[in-house]
Amino acid sequence: QEQLVESGGGLVQAGGSLKLSCTASERIFSDYALAWFRQAPGKEREFVAAVRYHNGMTYYGDSVKGRFTVSRDNARNAVHLQMNSLKSEDTALYFCAAGRPITSTVRRTESYNFWGHGTQVTVSS
């Protein structure tokens, strides 16, 4: 069974840092792009970041560019999201996803076939 399991969420003060991790099954990790999305209460799911497997190319949402870094951990079949300079508006449920998007669709939820259950990030101001 293919699965994605997120970890690392929690409560942090504004300006602080947090690192999320997502562990994937071997098949997913070696064959799919991995992405992070987030969803705040009452809002649509928003693209955060993605990283391709074959060339390591990364993509970021405009609201996190320069503050968040996505990376793959090949030894652990994991993808990490390092979040710095956190703001209250970063508060959301963060999801890991796997898919095979083309460049023009990398930010769309429908490009991803597998999803984790999410990990909550709360930033207090």
Tab-separated table of N, CA, C and O in Angstrom:
chain	number	residue	atom	x	y	z
A	1	GLN	N	0.852	-1.190	0.000
A	1	GLN	CA	0.000	0.000	0.000
A	1	GLN	C	0.888	1.241	0.000
A	1	GLN	O	1.772	1.374	0.824
A	2	GLU	N	0.619	2.098	-0.982
A	2	GLU	CA	1.415	3.307	-1.064
A	2	GLU	C	0.961	4.283	0.001
A	2	GLU	O	-0.232	4.494	0.199
A	3	GLN	N	1.923	4.906	0.671
A	3	GLN	CA	1.517	5.863	1.687
A	3	GLN	C	2.561	6.943	1.890
A	3	GLN	O	3.731	6.780	1.585
A	4	LEU	N	2.054	8.027	2.423
A	4	LEU	CA	2.876	9.168	2.798
A	4	LEU	C	2.531	9.516	4.239
A	4	LEU	O	1.350	9.616	4.572
A	5	VAL	N	3.540	9.693	5.058
A	5	VAL	CA	3.314	9.991	6.461
A	5	VAL	C	4.090	11.242	6.844
A	5	VAL	O	5.321	11.259	6.772
A	6	GLU	N	3.347	12.271	7.246
A	6	GLU	CA	3.974	13.535	7.645
A	6	GLU	C	4.279	13.536	9.142
A	6	GLU	O	3.604	12.884	9.928
A	7	SER	N	5.284	14.340	9.508
A	7	SER	CA	5.613	14.545	10.910
A	7	SER	C	6.301	15.901	11.060
A	7	SER	O	6.709	16.508	10.076
A	8	GLY	N	6.412	16.357	12.309
A	8	GLY	CA	7.167	17.567	12.592
A	8	GLY	C	6.349	18.812	12.857
A	8	GLY	O	6.908	19.865	13.177
A	9	GLY	N	5.033	18.706	12.726
A	9	GLY	CA	4.210	19.881	12.992
A	9	GLY	C	4.202	20.230	14.470
A	9	GLY	O	4.678	19.476	15.311
A	10	GLY	N	3.666	21.421	14.768
A	10	GLY	CA	3.586	21.843	16.156
A	10	GLY	C	3.275	23.313	16.270
A	10	GLY	O	2.871	23.966	15.311
A	11	LEU	N	3.480	23.813	17.483
A	11	LEU	CA	3.221	25.216	17.788
A	11	LEU	C	4.546	25.964	17.865
A	11	LEU	O	5.483	25.511	18.540
A	12	VAL	N	4.632	27.101	17.179
A	12	VAL	CA	5.863	27.883	17.170
A	12	VAL	C	5.501	29.362	17.164
A	12	VAL	O	4.439	29.741	16.659
A	13	GLN	N	6.373	30.170	17.714
A	13	GLN	CA	6.132	31.614	17.733
A	13	GLN	C	6.487	32.232	16.372
A	13	GLN	O	7.337	31.718	15.650
A	14	ALA	N	5.842	33.323	16.069
A	14	ALA	CA	6.154	34.043	14.835
A	14	ALA	C	7.637	34.395	14.804
A	14	ALA	O	8.221	34.792	15.827
A	15	GLY	N	8.235	34.208	13.639
A	15	GLY	CA	9.663	34.434	13.482
A	15	GLY	C	10.500	33.196	13.703
A	15	GLY	O	11.703	33.190	13.392
A	16	GLY	N	9.881	32.163	14.230
A	16	GLY	CA	10.598	30.926	14.511
A	16	GLY	C	10.681	30.003	13.307
A	16	GLY	O	10.283	30.366	12.194
A	17	SER	N	11.212	28.807	13.553
A	17	SER	CA	11.428	27.824	12.495
A	17	SER	C	10.830	26.486	12.885
A	17	SER	O	10.665	26.184	14.076
A	18	LEU	N	10.528	25.715	11.864
A	18	LEU	CA	10.000	24.376	12.060
A	18	LEU	C	10.395	23.549	10.841
A	18	LEU	O	10.474	24.085	9.723
A	19	LYS	N	10.630	22.261	11.064
A	19	LYS	CA	10.973	21.380	9.941
A	19	LYS	C	9.980	20.242	9.864
A	19	LYS	O	9.822	19.478	10.827
A	20	LEU	N	9.316	20.128	8.733
A	20	LEU	CA	8.394	19.032	8.497
A	20	LEU	C	9.087	17.940	7.696
A	20	LEU	O	9.970	18.225	6.884
A	21	SER	N	8.661	16.716	7.941
A	21	SER	CA	9.180	15.584	7.194
A	21	SER	C	8.032	14.734	6.685
A	21	SER	O	6.970	14.663	7.310
A	22	CYS	N	8.267	14.103	5.561
A	22	CYS	CA	7.279	13.192	4.978
A	22	CYS	C	8.020	11.960	4.504
A	22	CYS	O	8.924	12.052	3.669
A	23	THR	N	7.639	10.819	5.060
A	23	THR	CA	8.244	9.557	4.661
A	23	THR	C	7.348	8.874	3.646
A	23	THR	O	6.129	8.770	3.848
A	24	ALA	N	7.965	8.427	2.562
A	24	ALA	CA	7.202	7.810	1.476
A	24	ALA	C	7.616	6.360	1.295
A	24	ALA	O	8.717	5.964	1.667
A	25	SER	N	6.732	5.583	0.708
A	25	SER	CA	7.091	4.218	0.348
A	25	SER	C	8.150	4.275	-0.748
A	25	SER	O	8.293	5.286	-1.443
A	26	GLU	N	8.894	3.189	-0.887
A	26	GLU	CA	10.005	3.157	-1.837
A	26	GLU	C	9.548	3.485	-3.250
A	26	GLU	O	10.179	4.262	-3.973
A	27	ARG	N	8.425	2.902	-3.661
A	27	ARG	CA	7.966	3.099	-5.031
A	27	ARG	C	7.605	4.543	-5.299
A	27	ARG	O	7.937	5.108	-6.339
A	28	ILE	N	6.951	5.154	-4.342
A	28	ILE	CA	6.574	6.561	-4.523
A	28	ILE	C	7.809	7.441	-4.545
A	28	ILE	O	7.975	8.317	-5.398
A	29	PHE	N	8.709	7.204	-3.625
A	29	PHE	CA	9.861	8.089	-3.497
A	29	PHE	C	10.726	8.073	-4.752
A	29	PHE	O	11.247	9.107	-5.168
A	30	SER	N	10.855	6.910	-5.355
A	30	SER	CA	11.779	6.786	-6.483
A	30	SER	C	11.141	7.070	-7.842
A	30	SER	O	11.820	7.016	-8.860
A	31	ASP	N	9.862	7.400	-7.843
A	31	ASP	CA	9.211	7.526	-9.141
A	31	ASP	C	8.303	8.744	-9.273
A	31	ASP	O	7.720	8.971	-10.328
A	32	TYR	N	8.157	9.521	-8.199
A	32	TYR	CA	7.215	10.626	-8.218
A	32	TYR	C	7.861	11.908	-7.716
A	32	TYR	O	8.787	11.882	-6.906
A	33	ALA	N	7.307	12.998	-8.182
A	33	ALA	CA	7.631	14.276	-7.562
A	33	ALA	C	6.911	14.344	-6.214
A	33	ALA	O	5.807	13.805	-6.063
A	34	LEU	N	7.528	14.973	-5.246
A	34	LEU	CA	6.942	15.110	-3.913
A	34	LEU	C	6.687	16.582	-3.618
A	34	LEU	O	7.512	17.433	-3.940
A	35	ALA	N	5.542	16.841	-3.045
A	35	ALA	CA	5.140	18.231	-2.834
A	35	ALA	C	4.533	18.430	-1.451
A	35	ALA	O	4.129	17.473	-0.786
A	36	TRP	N	4.488	19.686	-1.046
A	36	TRP	CA	3.799	20.097	0.168
A	36	TRP	C	2.695	21.078	-0.207
A	36	TRP	O	2.924	22.014	-0.990
A	37	PHE	N	1.547	20.842	0.364
A	37	PHE	CA	0.421	21.752	0.267
A	37	PHE	C	-0.018	22.100	1.692
A	37	PHE	O	0.332	21.400	2.636
A	38	ARG	N	-0.801	23.136	1.818
A	38	ARG	CA	-1.355	23.466	3.131
A	38	ARG	C	-2.779	23.971	2.974
A	38	ARG	O	-3.156	24.491	1.920
A	39	GLN	N	-3.525	23.812	4.041
A	39	GLN	CA	-4.910	24.252	4.029
A	39	GLN	C	-5.284	24.829	5.381
A	39	GLN	O	-5.205	24.140	6.405
A	40	ALA	N	-5.668	26.089	5.382
A	40	ALA	CA	-6.138	26.759	6.588
A	40	ALA	C	-7.661	26.637	6.651
A	40	ALA	O	-8.313	26.458	5.615
A	41	PRO	N	-8.235	26.728	7.832
A	41	PRO	CA	-9.685	26.615	7.962
A	41	PRO	C	-10.429	27.604	7.064
A	41	PRO	O	-10.099	28.789	7.044
A	42	GLY	N	-11.378	27.107	6.300
A	42	GLY	CA	-12.176	27.964	5.443
A	42	GLY	C	-11.501	28.391	4.155
A	42	GLY	O	-12.075	29.180	3.389
A	43	LYS	N	-10.309	27.867	3.900
A	43	LYS	CA	-9.587	28.259	2.684
A	43	LYS	C	-9.307	27.042	1.818
A	43	LYS	O	-9.355	25.906	2.278
A	44	GLU	N	-8.983	27.290	0.560
A	44	GLU	CA	-8.640	26.218	-0.353
A	44	GLU	C	-7.229	25.718	-0.067
A	44	GLU	O	-6.413	26.417	0.517
A	45	ARG	N	-6.990	24.493	-0.506
A	45	ARG	CA	-5.658	23.929	-0.345
A	45	ARG	C	-4.678	24.707	-1.237
A	45	ARG	O	-4.949	24.941	-2.419
A	46	GLU	N	-3.541	25.068	-0.657
A	46	GLU	CA	-2.580	25.960	-1.307
A	46	GLU	C	-1.257	25.241	-1.532
A	46	GLU	O	-0.727	24.570	-0.632
A	47	PHE	N	-0.690	25.403	-2.714
A	47	PHE	CA	0.627	24.839	-3.020
A	47	PHE	C	1.708	25.546	-2.208
A	47	PHE	O	1.718	26.790	-2.125
A	48	VAL	N	2.618	24.762	-1.633
A	48	VAL	CA	3.726	25.327	-0.857
A	48	VAL	C	5.053	25.118	-1.573
A	48	VAL	O	5.798	26.062	-1.826
A	49	ALA	N	5.371	23.859	-1.882
A	49	ALA	CA	6.660	23.560	-2.497
A	49	ALA	C	6.622	22.164	-3.098
A	49	ALA	O	5.798	21.334	-2.704
A	50	ALA	N	7.537	21.919	-4.041
A	50	ALA	CA	7.645	20.596	-4.645
A	50	ALA	C	9.082	20.361	-5.086
A	50	ALA	O	9.835	21.311	-5.340
A	51	VAL	N	9.434	19.078	-5.172
A	51	VAL	CA	10.769	18.708	-5.630
A	51	VAL	C	10.659	17.471	-6.506
A	51	VAL	O	9.969	16.514	-6.164
A	52	ARG	N	11.317	17.492	-7.646
A	52	ARG	CA	11.296	16.362	-8.552
A	52	ARG	C	12.355	15.339	-8.133
A	52	ARG	O	13.344	15.682	-7.516
A	53	TYR	N	12.140	14.079	-8.528
A	53	TYR	CA	13.108	13.048	-8.180
A	53	TYR	C	14.290	13.042	-9.136
A	53	TYR	O	15.434	13.050	-8.726
A	54	HIS	N	14.033	13.059	-10.430
A	54	HIS	CA	15.087	12.788	-11.410
A	54	HIS	C	16.119	13.899	-11.505
A	54	HIS	O	17.300	13.627	-11.690
A	55	ASN	N	15.692	15.156	-11.372
A	55	ASN	CA	16.663	16.242	-11.490
A	55	ASN	C	16.708	17.154	-10.271
A	55	ASN	O	17.478	18.116	-10.244
A	56	GLY	N	15.905	16.858	-9.259
A	56	GLY	CA	15.934	17.643	-8.028
A	56	GLY	C	15.417	19.056	-8.160
A	56	GLY	O	15.571	19.871	-7.240
A	57	MET	N	14.786	19.365	-9.271
A	57	MET	CA	14.277	20.722	-9.452
A	57	MET	C	13.210	21.030	-8.405
A	57	MET	O	12.377	20.183	-8.085
A	58	THR	N	13.257	22.245	-7.875
A	58	THR	CA	12.323	22.656	-6.833
A	58	THR	C	11.418	23.789	-7.310
A	58	THR	O	11.776	24.568	-8.197
A	59	TYR	N	10.254	23.852	-6.689
A	59	TYR	CA	9.264	24.875	-7.001
A	59	TYR	C	8.700	25.374	-5.671
A	59	TYR	O	8.559	24.604	-4.719
A	60	TYR	N	8.330	26.654	-5.644
A	60	TYR	CA	7.797	27.231	-4.417
A	60	TYR	C	6.590	28.123	-4.699
A	60	TYR	O	6.504	28.773	-5.747
A	61	GLY	N	5.697	28.146	-3.734
A	61	GLY	CA	4.600	29.092	-3.800
A	61	GLY	C	5.111	30.497	-3.497
A	61	GLY	O	6.083	30.665	-2.755
A	62	ASP	N	4.457	31.487	-4.039
A	62	ASP	CA	4.933	32.862	-3.887
A	62	ASP	C	4.977	33.296	-2.426
A	62	ASP	O	5.857	34.059	-2.014
A	63	SER	N	4.045	32.807	-1.623
A	63	SER	CA	3.964	33.253	-0.239
A	63	SER	C	5.064	32.679	0.658
A	63	SER	O	5.269	33.173	1.771
A	64	VAL	N	5.779	31.668	0.192
A	64	VAL	CA	6.810	31.055	1.029
A	64	VAL	C	8.207	31.179	0.437
A	64	VAL	O	9.186	30.810	1.082
A	65	LYS	N	8.294	31.686	-0.771
A	65	LYS	CA	9.585	31.785	-1.448
A	65	LYS	C	10.558	32.614	-0.622
A	65	LYS	O	10.228	33.696	-0.140
A	66	GLY	N	11.760	32.075	-0.444
A	66	GLY	CA	12.765	32.769	0.334
A	66	GLY	C	12.739	32.439	1.820
A	66	GLY	O	13.675	32.758	2.554
A	67	ARG	N	11.650	31.798	2.270
A	67	ARG	CA	11.542	31.429	3.697
A	67	ARG	C	11.533	29.925	3.896
A	67	ARG	O	12.020	29.438	4.921
A	68	PHE	N	10.982	29.196	2.958
A	68	PHE	CA	10.881	27.743	3.064
A	68	PHE	C	11.834	27.079	2.085
A	68	PHE	O	12.098	27.603	0.984
A	69	THR	N	12.325	25.898	2.469
A	69	THR	CA	13.200	25.120	1.600
A	69	THR	C	12.737	23.670	1.596
A	69	THR	O	12.586	23.061	2.660
A	70	VAL	N	12.534	23.125	0.407
A	70	VAL	CA	12.137	21.726	0.272
A	70	VAL	C	13.358	20.923	-0.178
A	70	VAL	O	14.167	21.395	-0.996
A	71	SER	N	13.489	19.709	0.371
A	71	SER	CA	14.636	18.877	0.005
A	71	SER	C	14.261	17.402	0.120
A	71	SER	O	13.363	17.031	0.892
A	72	ARG	N	14.960	16.591	-0.658
A	72	ARG	CA	14.757	15.152	-0.603
A	72	ARG	C	15.873	14.511	0.215
A	72	ARG	O	17.031	14.925	0.126
A	73	ASP	N	15.529	13.514	0.990
A	73	ASP	CA	16.473	12.747	1.794
A	73	ASP	C	16.454	11.342	1.241
A	73	ASP	O	15.629	10.505	1.638
A	74	ASN	N	17.377	11.056	0.318
A	74	ASN	CA	17.346	9.770	-0.381
A	74	ASN	C	17.631	8.593	0.558
A	74	ASN	O	17.172	7.483	0.324
A	75	ALA	N	18.370	8.823	1.599
A	75	ALA	CA	18.711	7.727	2.524
A	75	ALA	C	17.507	7.277	3.337
A	75	ALA	O	17.466	6.143	3.811
A	76	ARG	N	16.531	8.184	3.502
A	76	ARG	CA	15.376	7.879	4.352
A	76	ARG	C	14.065	7.845	3.591
A	76	ARG	O	12.997	7.759	4.203
A	77	ASN	N	14.136	7.929	2.264
A	77	ASN	CA	12.915	7.999	1.447
A	77	ASN	C	11.985	9.095	1.978
A	77	ASN	O	10.775	8.876	2.185
A	78	ALA	N	12.552	10.243	2.215
A	78	ALA	CA	11.773	11.311	2.837
A	78	ALA	C	11.955	12.635	2.094
A	78	ALA	O	12.942	12.841	1.384
A	79	VAL	N	10.998	13.491	2.278
A	79	VAL	CA	11.102	14.869	1.803
A	79	VAL	C	10.888	15.776	3.004
A	79	VAL	O	10.035	15.503	3.858
A	80	HIS	N	11.705	16.804	3.099
A	80	HIS	CA	11.646	17.726	4.221
A	80	HIS	C	11.209	19.112	3.765
A	80	HIS	O	11.449	19.509	2.622
A	81	LEU	N	10.593	19.823	4.686
A	81	LEU	CA	10.239	21.212	4.422
A	81	LEU	C	10.756	22.034	5.596
A	81	LEU	O	10.199	21.972	6.698
A	82	GLN	N	11.833	22.757	5.367
A	82	GLN	CA	12.384	23.641	6.385
A	82	GLN	C	11.679	24.984	6.275
A	82	GLN	O	11.733	25.634	5.230
A	83	MET	N	11.032	25.372	7.362
A	83	MET	CA	10.252	26.608	7.358
A	83	MET	C	10.881	27.603	8.317
A	83	MET	O	10.970	27.341	9.519
A	84	ASN	N	11.332	28.719	7.810
A	84	ASN	CA	11.953	29.774	8.608
A	84	ASN	C	11.114	31.049	8.547
A	84	ASN	O	10.261	31.202	7.675
A	85	SER	N	11.384	31.943	9.476
A	85	SER	CA	10.680	33.236	9.530
A	85	SER	C	9.172	33.039	9.439
A	85	SER	O	8.477	33.687	8.653
A	86	LEU	N	8.671	32.134	10.246
A	86	LEU	CA	7.256	31.794	10.181
A	86	LEU	C	6.373	32.961	10.589
A	86	LEU	O	6.719	33.763	11.466
A	87	LYS	N	5.225	33.031	9.924
A	87	LYS	CA	4.247	34.083	10.179
A	87	LYS	C	2.927	33.435	10.604
A	87	LYS	O	2.686	32.263	10.336
A	88	SER	N	2.075	34.223	11.208
A	88	SER	CA	0.792	33.686	11.660
A	88	SER	C	-0.008	33.146	10.470
A	88	SER	O	-0.754	32.174	10.617
A	89	GLU	N	0.160	33.750	9.328
A	89	GLU	CA	-0.577	33.291	8.138
A	89	GLU	C	-0.062	31.961	7.573
A	89	GLU	O	-0.654	31.417	6.652
A	90	ASP	N	1.016	31.445	8.151
A	90	ASP	CA	1.500	30.114	7.770
A	90	ASP	C	0.753	29.014	8.529
A	90	ASP	O	0.949	27.832	8.246
A	91	THR	N	-0.059	29.406	9.480
A	91	THR	CA	-0.831	28.429	10.253
A	91	THR	C	-1.780	27.669	9.330
A	91	THR	O	-2.574	28.259	8.604
A	92	ALA	N	-1.649	26.335	9.333
A	92	ALA	CA	-2.458	25.490	8.447
A	92	ALA	C	-2.158	24.029	8.725
A	92	ALA	O	-1.217	23.700	9.453
A	93	LEU	N	-2.951	23.185	8.110
A	93	LEU	CA	-2.667	21.757	8.079
A	93	LEU	C	-1.824	21.511	6.832
A	93	LEU	O	-2.238	21.872	5.723
A	94	TYR	N	-0.643	20.951	7.028
A	94	TYR	CA	0.291	20.759	5.932
A	94	TYR	C	0.232	19.306	5.453
A	94	TYR	O	0.363	18.376	6.252
A	95	PHE	N	0.090	19.147	4.144
A	95	PHE	CA	-0.024	17.832	3.530
A	95	PHE	C	1.163	17.548	2.632
A	95	PHE	O	1.632	18.437	1.903
A	96	CYS	N	1.582	16.304	2.626
A	96	CYS	CA	2.563	15.804	1.687
A	96	CYS	C	1.808	15.123	0.552
A	96	CYS	O	0.784	14.471	0.795
A	97	ALA	N	2.323	15.281	-0.675
A	97	ALA	CA	1.655	14.682	-1.824
A	97	ALA	C	2.683	14.172	-2.819
A	97	ALA	O	3.805	14.685	-2.882
A	98	ALA	N	2.277	13.190	-3.621
A	98	ALA	CA	3.154	12.625	-4.647
A	98	ALA	C	2.401	12.560	-5.966
A	98	ALA	O	1.227	12.192	-6.011
A	99	GLY	N	3.106	12.913	-7.035
A	99	GLY	CA	2.465	12.878	-8.337
A	99	GLY	C	3.476	13.047	-9.449
A	99	GLY	O	4.686	13.097	-9.216
A	100	ARG	N	2.949	13.165	-10.664
A	100	ARG	CA	3.807	13.334	-11.838
A	100	ARG	C	3.347	14.540	-12.630
A	100	ARG	O	2.894	14.409	-13.770
A	101	PRO	N	3.455	15.717	-12.040
A	101	PRO	CA	3.010	16.916	-12.751
A	101	PRO	C	4.000	17.358	-13.809
A	101	PRO	O	5.193	17.110	-13.695
A	102	ILE	N	3.487	18.007	-14.852
A	102	ILE	CA	4.391	18.710	-15.741
A	102	ILE	C	4.625	20.092	-15.126
A	102	ILE	O	3.942	20.472	-14.170
A	103	THR	N	5.568	20.820	-15.650
A	103	THR	CA	5.947	22.088	-15.024
A	103	THR	C	4.747	23.027	-14.852
A	103	THR	O	4.586	23.672	-13.812
A	104	SER	N	3.887	23.062	-15.827
A	104	SER	CA	2.769	24.009	-15.772
A	104	SER	C	1.692	23.592	-14.773
A	104	SER	O	0.809	24.391	-14.459
A	105	THR	N	1.751	22.363	-14.291
A	105	THR	CA	0.700	21.894	-13.381
A	105	THR	C	1.243	21.528	-12.006
A	105	THR	O	0.516	20.959	-11.191
A	106	VAL	N	2.471	21.854	-11.723
A	106	VAL	CA	3.089	21.399	-10.479
A	106	VAL	C	2.394	21.994	-9.257
A	106	VAL	O	2.462	21.435	-8.178
A	107	ARG	N	1.708	23.105	-9.424
A	107	ARG	CA	1.059	23.760	-8.284
A	107	ARG	C	-0.410	23.371	-8.116
A	107	ARG	O	-1.083	23.902	-7.234
A	108	ARG	N	-0.879	22.451	-8.919
A	108	ARG	CA	-2.296	22.074	-8.870
A	108	ARG	C	-2.497	20.803	-8.058
A	108	ARG	O	-1.798	19.810	-8.253
A	109	THR	N	-3.488	20.790	-7.203
A	109	THR	CA	-3.758	19.606	-6.388
A	109	THR	C	-4.104	18.400	-7.252
A	109	THR	O	-3.744	17.275	-6.900
A	110	GLU	N	-4.764	18.616	-8.361
A	110	GLU	CA	-5.184	17.497	-9.205
A	110	GLU	C	-4.027	16.788	-9.894
A	110	GLU	O	-4.220	15.734	-10.499
A	111	SER	N	-2.831	17.347	-9.806
A	111	SER	CA	-1.654	16.710	-10.397
A	111	SER	C	-1.076	15.624	-9.501
A	111	SER	O	-0.137	14.941	-9.890
A	112	TYR	N	-1.611	15.468	-8.304
A	112	TYR	CA	-1.017	14.557	-7.317
A	112	TYR	C	-1.966	13.408	-7.007
A	112	TYR	O	-3.153	13.624	-6.745
A	113	ASN	N	-1.417	12.202	-7.013
A	113	ASN	CA	-2.218	10.989	-6.870
A	113	ASN	C	-2.292	10.469	-5.441
A	113	ASN	O	-3.247	9.803	-5.065
A	114	PHE	N	-1.260	10.769	-4.658
A	114	PHE	CA	-1.178	10.230	-3.306
A	114	PHE	C	-1.033	11.373	-2.308
A	114	PHE	O	-0.299	12.334	-2.552
A	115	TRP	N	-1.722	11.215	-1.176
A	115	TRP	CA	-1.722	12.262	-0.157
A	115	TRP	C	-1.547	11.662	1.228
A	115	TRP	O	-2.055	10.572	1.528
A	116	GLY	N	-0.844	12.405	2.073
A	116	GLY	CA	-0.787	12.042	3.477
A	116	GLY	C	-1.980	12.610	4.218
A	116	GLY	O	-2.826	13.294	3.626
A	117	HIS	N	-2.032	12.347	5.524
A	117	HIS	CA	-3.148	12.814	6.332
A	117	HIS	C	-2.944	14.226	6.884
A	117	HIS	O	-3.891	14.827	7.394
A	118	GLY	N	-1.737	14.713	6.813
A	118	GLY	CA	-1.474	16.083	7.235
A	118	GLY	C	-0.866	16.199	8.618
A	118	GLY	O	-1.033	15.319	9.470
A	119	THR	N	-0.154	17.297	8.842
A	119	THR	CA	0.399	17.631	10.151
A	119	THR	C	0.132	19.111	10.404
A	119	THR	O	0.322	19.945	9.513
A	120	GLN	N	-0.321	19.416	11.612
A	120	GLN	CA	-0.753	20.784	11.918
A	120	GLN	C	0.432	21.671	12.290
A	120	GLN	O	1.274	21.287	13.113
A	121	VAL	N	0.461	22.840	11.696
A	121	VAL	CA	1.436	23.869	12.050
A	121	VAL	C	0.662	25.090	12.539
A	121	VAL	O	-0.210	25.598	11.830
A	122	THR	N	0.976	25.533	13.752
A	122	THR	CA	0.330	26.706	14.318
A	122	THR	C	1.389	27.720	14.695
A	122	THR	O	2.301	27.400	15.465
A	123	VAL	N	1.275	28.915	14.163
A	123	VAL	CA	2.227	29.988	14.435
A	123	VAL	C	1.519	31.054	15.259
A	123	VAL	O	0.526	31.646	14.817
A	124	SER	N	2.029	31.273	16.461
A	124	SER	CA	1.412	32.262	17.342
A	124	SER	C	2.089	33.612	17.155
A	124	SER	O	3.308	33.708	17.047
A	125	SER	N	1.277	34.662	17.165
A	125	SER	CA	1.823	36.003	16.952
A	125	SER	C	2.079	36.710	18.266
A	125	SER	O	1.720	36.226	19.334
